[in-house]
Short mmCIF file of C-alpha atoms in Angstrom, two decimals:
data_model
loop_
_atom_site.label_atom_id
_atom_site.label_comp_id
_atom_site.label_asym_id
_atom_site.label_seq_id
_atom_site.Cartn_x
_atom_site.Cartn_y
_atom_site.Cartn_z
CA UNK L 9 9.53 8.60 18.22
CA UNK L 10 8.79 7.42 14.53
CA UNK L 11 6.90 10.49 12.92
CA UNK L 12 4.73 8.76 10.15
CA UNK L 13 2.95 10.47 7.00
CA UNK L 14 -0.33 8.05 5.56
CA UNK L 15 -2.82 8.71 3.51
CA UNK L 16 -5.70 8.68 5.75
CA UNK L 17 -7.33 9.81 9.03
CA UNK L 18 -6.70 8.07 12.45
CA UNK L 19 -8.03 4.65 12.62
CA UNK L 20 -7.79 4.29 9.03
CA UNK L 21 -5.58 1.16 7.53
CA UNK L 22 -2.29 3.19 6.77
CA UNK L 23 -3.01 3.66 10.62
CA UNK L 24 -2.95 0.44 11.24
CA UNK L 25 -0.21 -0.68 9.33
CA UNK L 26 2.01 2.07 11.12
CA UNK L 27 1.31 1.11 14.13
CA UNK L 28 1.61 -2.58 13.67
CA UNK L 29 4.94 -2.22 11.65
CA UNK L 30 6.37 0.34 13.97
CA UNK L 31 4.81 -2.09 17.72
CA UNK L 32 6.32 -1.02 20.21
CA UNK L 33 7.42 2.45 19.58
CA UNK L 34 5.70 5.70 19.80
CA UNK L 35 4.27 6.78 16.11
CA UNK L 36 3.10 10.50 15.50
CA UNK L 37 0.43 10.46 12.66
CA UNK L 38 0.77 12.76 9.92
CA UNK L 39 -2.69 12.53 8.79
CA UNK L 40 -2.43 13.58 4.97
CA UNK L 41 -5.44 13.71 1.83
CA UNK L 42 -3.75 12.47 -0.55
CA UNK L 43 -0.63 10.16 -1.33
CA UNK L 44 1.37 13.14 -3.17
CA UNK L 45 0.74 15.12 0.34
CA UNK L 46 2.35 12.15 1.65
CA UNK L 47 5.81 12.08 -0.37
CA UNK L 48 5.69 15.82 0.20
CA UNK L 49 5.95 15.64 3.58
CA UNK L 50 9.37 13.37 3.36
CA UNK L 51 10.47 16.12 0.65
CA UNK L 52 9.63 19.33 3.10
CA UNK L 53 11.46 17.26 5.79
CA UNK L 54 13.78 14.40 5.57
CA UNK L 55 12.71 12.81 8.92
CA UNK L 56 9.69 12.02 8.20
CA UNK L 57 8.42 8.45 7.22
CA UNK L 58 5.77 7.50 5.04
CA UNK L 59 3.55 4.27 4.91
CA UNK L 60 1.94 3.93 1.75
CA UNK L 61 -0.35 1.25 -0.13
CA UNK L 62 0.69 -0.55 -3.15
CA UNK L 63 -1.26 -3.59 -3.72
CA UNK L 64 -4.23 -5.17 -2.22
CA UNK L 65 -5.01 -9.12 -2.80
CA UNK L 66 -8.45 -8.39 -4.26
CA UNK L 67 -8.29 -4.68 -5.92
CA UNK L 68 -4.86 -5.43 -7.28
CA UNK L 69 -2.06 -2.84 -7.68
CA UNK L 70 -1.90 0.84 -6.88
CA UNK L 71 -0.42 2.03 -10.24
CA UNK L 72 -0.06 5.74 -9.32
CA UNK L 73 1.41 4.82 -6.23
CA UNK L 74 3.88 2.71 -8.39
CA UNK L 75 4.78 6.22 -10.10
CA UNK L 76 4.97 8.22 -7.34
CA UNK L 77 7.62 6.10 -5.69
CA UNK L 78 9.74 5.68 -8.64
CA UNK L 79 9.81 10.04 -8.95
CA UNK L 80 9.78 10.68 -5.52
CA UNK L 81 13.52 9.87 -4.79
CA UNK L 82 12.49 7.99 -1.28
CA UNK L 83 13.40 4.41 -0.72
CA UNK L 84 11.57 1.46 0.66
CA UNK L 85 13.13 0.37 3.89
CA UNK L 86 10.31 -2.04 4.77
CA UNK L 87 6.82 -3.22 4.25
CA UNK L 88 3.69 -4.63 5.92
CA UNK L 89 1.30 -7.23 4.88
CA UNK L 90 -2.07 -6.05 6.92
CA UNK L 91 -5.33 -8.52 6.65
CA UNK L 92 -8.37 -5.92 5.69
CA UNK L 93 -11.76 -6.92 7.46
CA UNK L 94 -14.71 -3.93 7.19
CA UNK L 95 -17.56 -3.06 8.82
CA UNK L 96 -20.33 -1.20 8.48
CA UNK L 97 -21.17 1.52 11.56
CA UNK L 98 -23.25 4.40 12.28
CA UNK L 99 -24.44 6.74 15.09
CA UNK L 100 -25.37 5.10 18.35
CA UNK L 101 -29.17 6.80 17.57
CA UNK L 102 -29.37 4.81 14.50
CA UNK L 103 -30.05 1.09 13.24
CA UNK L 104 -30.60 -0.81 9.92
CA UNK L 105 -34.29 0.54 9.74
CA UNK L 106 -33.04 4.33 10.01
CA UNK L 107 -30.32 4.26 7.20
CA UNK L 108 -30.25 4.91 4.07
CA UNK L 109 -26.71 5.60 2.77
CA UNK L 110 -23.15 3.99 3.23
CA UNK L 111 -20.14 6.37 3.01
CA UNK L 112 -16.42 4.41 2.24
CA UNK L 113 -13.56 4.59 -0.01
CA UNK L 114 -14.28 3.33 -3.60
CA UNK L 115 -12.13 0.46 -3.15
CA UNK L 116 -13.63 -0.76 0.56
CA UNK L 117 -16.83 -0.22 -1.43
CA UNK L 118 -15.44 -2.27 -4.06
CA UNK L 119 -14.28 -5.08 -1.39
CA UNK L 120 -18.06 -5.45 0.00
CA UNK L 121 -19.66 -5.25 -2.90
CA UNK L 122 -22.05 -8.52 -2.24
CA UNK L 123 -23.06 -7.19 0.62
CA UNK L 124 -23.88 -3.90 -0.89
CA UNK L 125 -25.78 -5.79 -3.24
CA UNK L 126 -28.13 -8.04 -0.09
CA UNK L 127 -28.75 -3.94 0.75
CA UNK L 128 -29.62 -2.60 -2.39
CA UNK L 129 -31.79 0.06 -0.73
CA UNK L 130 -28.68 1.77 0.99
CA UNK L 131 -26.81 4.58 -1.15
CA UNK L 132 -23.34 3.99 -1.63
CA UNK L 133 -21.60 7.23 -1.48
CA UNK L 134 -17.84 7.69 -2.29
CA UNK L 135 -15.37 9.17 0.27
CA UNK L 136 -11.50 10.07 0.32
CA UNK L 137 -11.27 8.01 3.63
CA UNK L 138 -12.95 4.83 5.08
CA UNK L 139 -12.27 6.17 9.01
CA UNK L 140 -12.73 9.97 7.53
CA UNK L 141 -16.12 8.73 6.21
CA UNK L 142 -16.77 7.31 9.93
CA UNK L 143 -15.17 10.60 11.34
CA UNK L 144 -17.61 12.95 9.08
CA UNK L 145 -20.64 10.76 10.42
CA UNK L 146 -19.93 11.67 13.83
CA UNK L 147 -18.61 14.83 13.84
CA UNK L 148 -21.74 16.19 11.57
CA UNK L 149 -24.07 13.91 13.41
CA UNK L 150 -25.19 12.66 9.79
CA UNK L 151 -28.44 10.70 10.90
CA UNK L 152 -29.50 7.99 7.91
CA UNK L 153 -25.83 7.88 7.08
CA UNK L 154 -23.61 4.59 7.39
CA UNK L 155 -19.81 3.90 7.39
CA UNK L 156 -17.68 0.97 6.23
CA UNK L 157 -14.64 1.18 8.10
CA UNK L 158 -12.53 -0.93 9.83
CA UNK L 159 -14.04 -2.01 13.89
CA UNK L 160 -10.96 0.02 15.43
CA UNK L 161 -11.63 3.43 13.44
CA UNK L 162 -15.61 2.71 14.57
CA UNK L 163 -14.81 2.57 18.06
CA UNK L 164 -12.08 5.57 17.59
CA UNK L 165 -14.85 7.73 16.36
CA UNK L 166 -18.09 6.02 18.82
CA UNK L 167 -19.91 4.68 15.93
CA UNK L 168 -21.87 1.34 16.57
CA UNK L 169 -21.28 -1.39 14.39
CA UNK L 170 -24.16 -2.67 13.17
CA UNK L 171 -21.76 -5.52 11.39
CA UNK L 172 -18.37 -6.70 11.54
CA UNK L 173 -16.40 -8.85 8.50
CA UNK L 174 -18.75 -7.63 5.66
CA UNK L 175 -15.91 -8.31 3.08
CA UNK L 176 -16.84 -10.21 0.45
CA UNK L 177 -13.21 -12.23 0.57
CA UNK L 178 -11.75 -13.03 3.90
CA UNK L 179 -8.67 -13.87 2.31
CA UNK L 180 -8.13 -9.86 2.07
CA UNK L 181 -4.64 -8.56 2.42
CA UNK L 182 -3.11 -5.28 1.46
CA UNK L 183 0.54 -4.68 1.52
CA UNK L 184 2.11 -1.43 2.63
CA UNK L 185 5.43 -0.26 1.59
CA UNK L 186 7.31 1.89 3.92
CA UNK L 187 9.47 4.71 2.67
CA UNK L 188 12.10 7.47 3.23
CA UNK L 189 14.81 10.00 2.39
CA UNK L 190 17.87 7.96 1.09
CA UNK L 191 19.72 9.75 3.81
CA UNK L 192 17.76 8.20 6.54
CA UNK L 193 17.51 4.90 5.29
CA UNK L 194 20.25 2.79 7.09
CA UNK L 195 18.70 3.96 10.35
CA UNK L 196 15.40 1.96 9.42
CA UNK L 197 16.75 -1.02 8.21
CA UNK L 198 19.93 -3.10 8.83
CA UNK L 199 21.57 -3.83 4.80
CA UNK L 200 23.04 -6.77 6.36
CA UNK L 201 19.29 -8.77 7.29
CA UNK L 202 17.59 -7.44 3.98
CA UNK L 203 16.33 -10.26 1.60
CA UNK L 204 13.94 -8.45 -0.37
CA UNK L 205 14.28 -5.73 -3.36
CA UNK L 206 12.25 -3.50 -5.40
CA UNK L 207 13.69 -2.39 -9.16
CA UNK L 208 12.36 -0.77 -12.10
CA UNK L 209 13.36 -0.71 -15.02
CA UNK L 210 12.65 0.01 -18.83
CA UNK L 211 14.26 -2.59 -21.68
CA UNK L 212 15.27 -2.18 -25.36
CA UNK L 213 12.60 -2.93 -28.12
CA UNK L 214 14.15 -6.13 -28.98
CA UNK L 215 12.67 -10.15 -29.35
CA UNK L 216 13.52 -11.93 -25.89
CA UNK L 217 14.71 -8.96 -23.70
CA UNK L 218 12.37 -9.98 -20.65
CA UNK L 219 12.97 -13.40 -20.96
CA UNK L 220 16.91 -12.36 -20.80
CA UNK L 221 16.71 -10.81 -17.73
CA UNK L 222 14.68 -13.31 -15.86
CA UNK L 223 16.71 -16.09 -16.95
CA UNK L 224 19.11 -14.02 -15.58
CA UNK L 225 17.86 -13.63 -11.73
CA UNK L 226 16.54 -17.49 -12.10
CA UNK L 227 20.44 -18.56 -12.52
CA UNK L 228 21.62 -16.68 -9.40
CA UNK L 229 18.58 -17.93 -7.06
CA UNK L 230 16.33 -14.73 -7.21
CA UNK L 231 13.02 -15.45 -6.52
CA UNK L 232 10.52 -13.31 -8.48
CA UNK L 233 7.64 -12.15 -6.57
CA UNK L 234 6.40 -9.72 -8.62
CA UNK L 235 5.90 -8.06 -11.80
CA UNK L 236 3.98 -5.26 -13.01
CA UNK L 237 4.63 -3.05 -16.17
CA UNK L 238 3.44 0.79 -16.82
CA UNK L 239 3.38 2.56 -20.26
CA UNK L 240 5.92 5.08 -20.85
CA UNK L 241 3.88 7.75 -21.26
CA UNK L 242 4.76 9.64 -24.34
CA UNK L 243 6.58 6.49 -25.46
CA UNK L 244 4.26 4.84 -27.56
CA UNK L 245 4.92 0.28 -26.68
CA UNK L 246 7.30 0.77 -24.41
CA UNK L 247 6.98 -0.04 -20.72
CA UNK L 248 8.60 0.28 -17.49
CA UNK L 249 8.84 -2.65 -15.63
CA UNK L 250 8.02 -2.87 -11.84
CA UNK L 251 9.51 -5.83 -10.39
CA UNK L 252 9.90 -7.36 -6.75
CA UNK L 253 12.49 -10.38 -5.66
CA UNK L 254 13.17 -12.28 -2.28
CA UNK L 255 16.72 -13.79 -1.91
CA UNK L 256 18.29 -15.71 0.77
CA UNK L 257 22.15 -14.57 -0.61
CA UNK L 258 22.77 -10.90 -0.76
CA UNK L 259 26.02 -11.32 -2.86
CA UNK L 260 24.23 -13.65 -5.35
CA UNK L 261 21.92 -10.95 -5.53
CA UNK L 262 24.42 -8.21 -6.01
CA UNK L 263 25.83 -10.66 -8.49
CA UNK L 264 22.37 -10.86 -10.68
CA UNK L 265 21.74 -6.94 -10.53
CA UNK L 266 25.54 -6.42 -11.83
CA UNK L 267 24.45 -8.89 -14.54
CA UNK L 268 21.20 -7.84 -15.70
CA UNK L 269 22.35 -3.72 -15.52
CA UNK L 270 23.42 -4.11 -19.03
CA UNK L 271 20.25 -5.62 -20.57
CA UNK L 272 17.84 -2.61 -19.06
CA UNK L 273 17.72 0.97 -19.65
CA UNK L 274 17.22 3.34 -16.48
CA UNK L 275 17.31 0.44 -13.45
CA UNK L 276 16.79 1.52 -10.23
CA UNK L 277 16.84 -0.09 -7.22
CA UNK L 278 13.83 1.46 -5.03
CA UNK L 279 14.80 -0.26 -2.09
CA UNK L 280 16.47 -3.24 -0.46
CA UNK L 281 14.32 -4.29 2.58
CA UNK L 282 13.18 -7.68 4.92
CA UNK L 283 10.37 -9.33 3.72
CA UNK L 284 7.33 -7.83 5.61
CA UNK L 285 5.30 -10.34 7.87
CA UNK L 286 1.59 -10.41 7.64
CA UNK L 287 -0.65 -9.82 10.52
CA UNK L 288 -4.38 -11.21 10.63
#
């Protein structure tokens, strides 16, 4: 049994993404608030697993999730690439004429934010959760009150959906990065199949010492997927840089992080992992 901390309530996305990434095996929820409960779960106990968001196709990146991985000392084994569709339910007693708010996470409000706008009479009311906000509806039998969740955390929680796919983009993804103790890690994923890898690192304040280091990975074949920098805080111009890479040769790649060590300061490798697949 995979025992799985997310940010989130049952029937939530992290859910979702668990459950998907992890088909097939029995996954115990650790249903957490926040993402620091989440990495403090792995710290209080090593077996633990935690599925966490970092970027979404239409809200962009996560950046305290960025910093929470880098000083939480887990690694990324794995990741999942989950398509986002939302809908907005309520109690079976109600309908459109009867409410008058919608309760969601500031980013799924964010994501249906046309359709917010065709229902400018409706509230929109900010939540820690989009299934907790469906959850709260029930459990306090909140008449008037609407959720945007996804359909499975509606039907978890008996809501009726008044209407499914109210994203404004149906090209929607968010991708989930799965993480552990360093102890654990060969357990989750065989070294021998990974392809992908997470780094950050910081560089000296010098003309052309970016452009160094991805000439660098572009001689040996890396593929650069991703790249997102972060202020140093208390380090006034100077950034860490987040980066992700996809390689079909692991030794070429152990090749181009031997080579580009001496151009950074403080590189880490956050995790070496297969390229997630991407489930509609």
């Amino acid at each position: 049994m995979k025992r799985v901390a997310i940010q989130g309530q049952a029937g939530s996305f992290h859910d979702m993404a668990a459950h998907l990434y992890f088909e097939g095996e029995q996954v115990q929820l650790i249903c957490c608030a926040t993402f620091e409960e989440v990495y403090a779960q792995i710290l209080n106990d090593p077996t633990i697993i935690g599925m966490t968001a970092i970027e979404n196709t239409i809200a962009g990146s996560l950046l305290h999730n960025y910093e929470l991985l880098r000083d939480s000392g887990t690694t990324v084994v794995g990741e999942h690439k989950l398509h986002i569709r939302h809908c907005i339910c309520c109690l079976p007693e109600d309908d459109w004429d009867t409410i008058d708010e919608i309760h969601s996470h500031p980013v799924a409000l964010m994501q249906c934010r046309g359709f917010l706008a065709r229902h400018a009479e409706l509230k929109a009311v900010e939540t820690e959760d989009t299934a907790g906000a469906a959850e709260e509806i029930m459990e306090k039998q909140l008449r008037g009150k609407a959720a945007i969740c996804s359909a499975d955390a509606a039907r978890l929680y008996g809501m009726r959906v008044l209407e499914d796919s109210i994203e404004d983009n149906k090209h929607n993804f968010t991708r989930f990065l799965v993480v552990c103790d360093p102890r654990k890690a060969d357990f989750l994923r065989p070294l021998d199949k990974t392809d992908k890898s997470s780094l950050v690192f910081s560089l000296p304040h010098e003309e052309g010492a970016l452009s160094k280091v991805l000439t660098i990975l572009s001689f040996y074949n890396i593929n650069l997927t991703k790249i997102q920098s972060l202020p140093i805080i208390g380090h006034e111009w100077e950034y860490l840089f987040y980066v992700d890479v996809t390689y079909s040769n692991i030794t070429r790649y152990r090749q181009s992080i031997d080579a580009i060590t001496p151009l950074t300061k403080e590189l880490k490798i956050l995790g070496e992992y297969q390229n997630g697949r991407q489930t509609n």
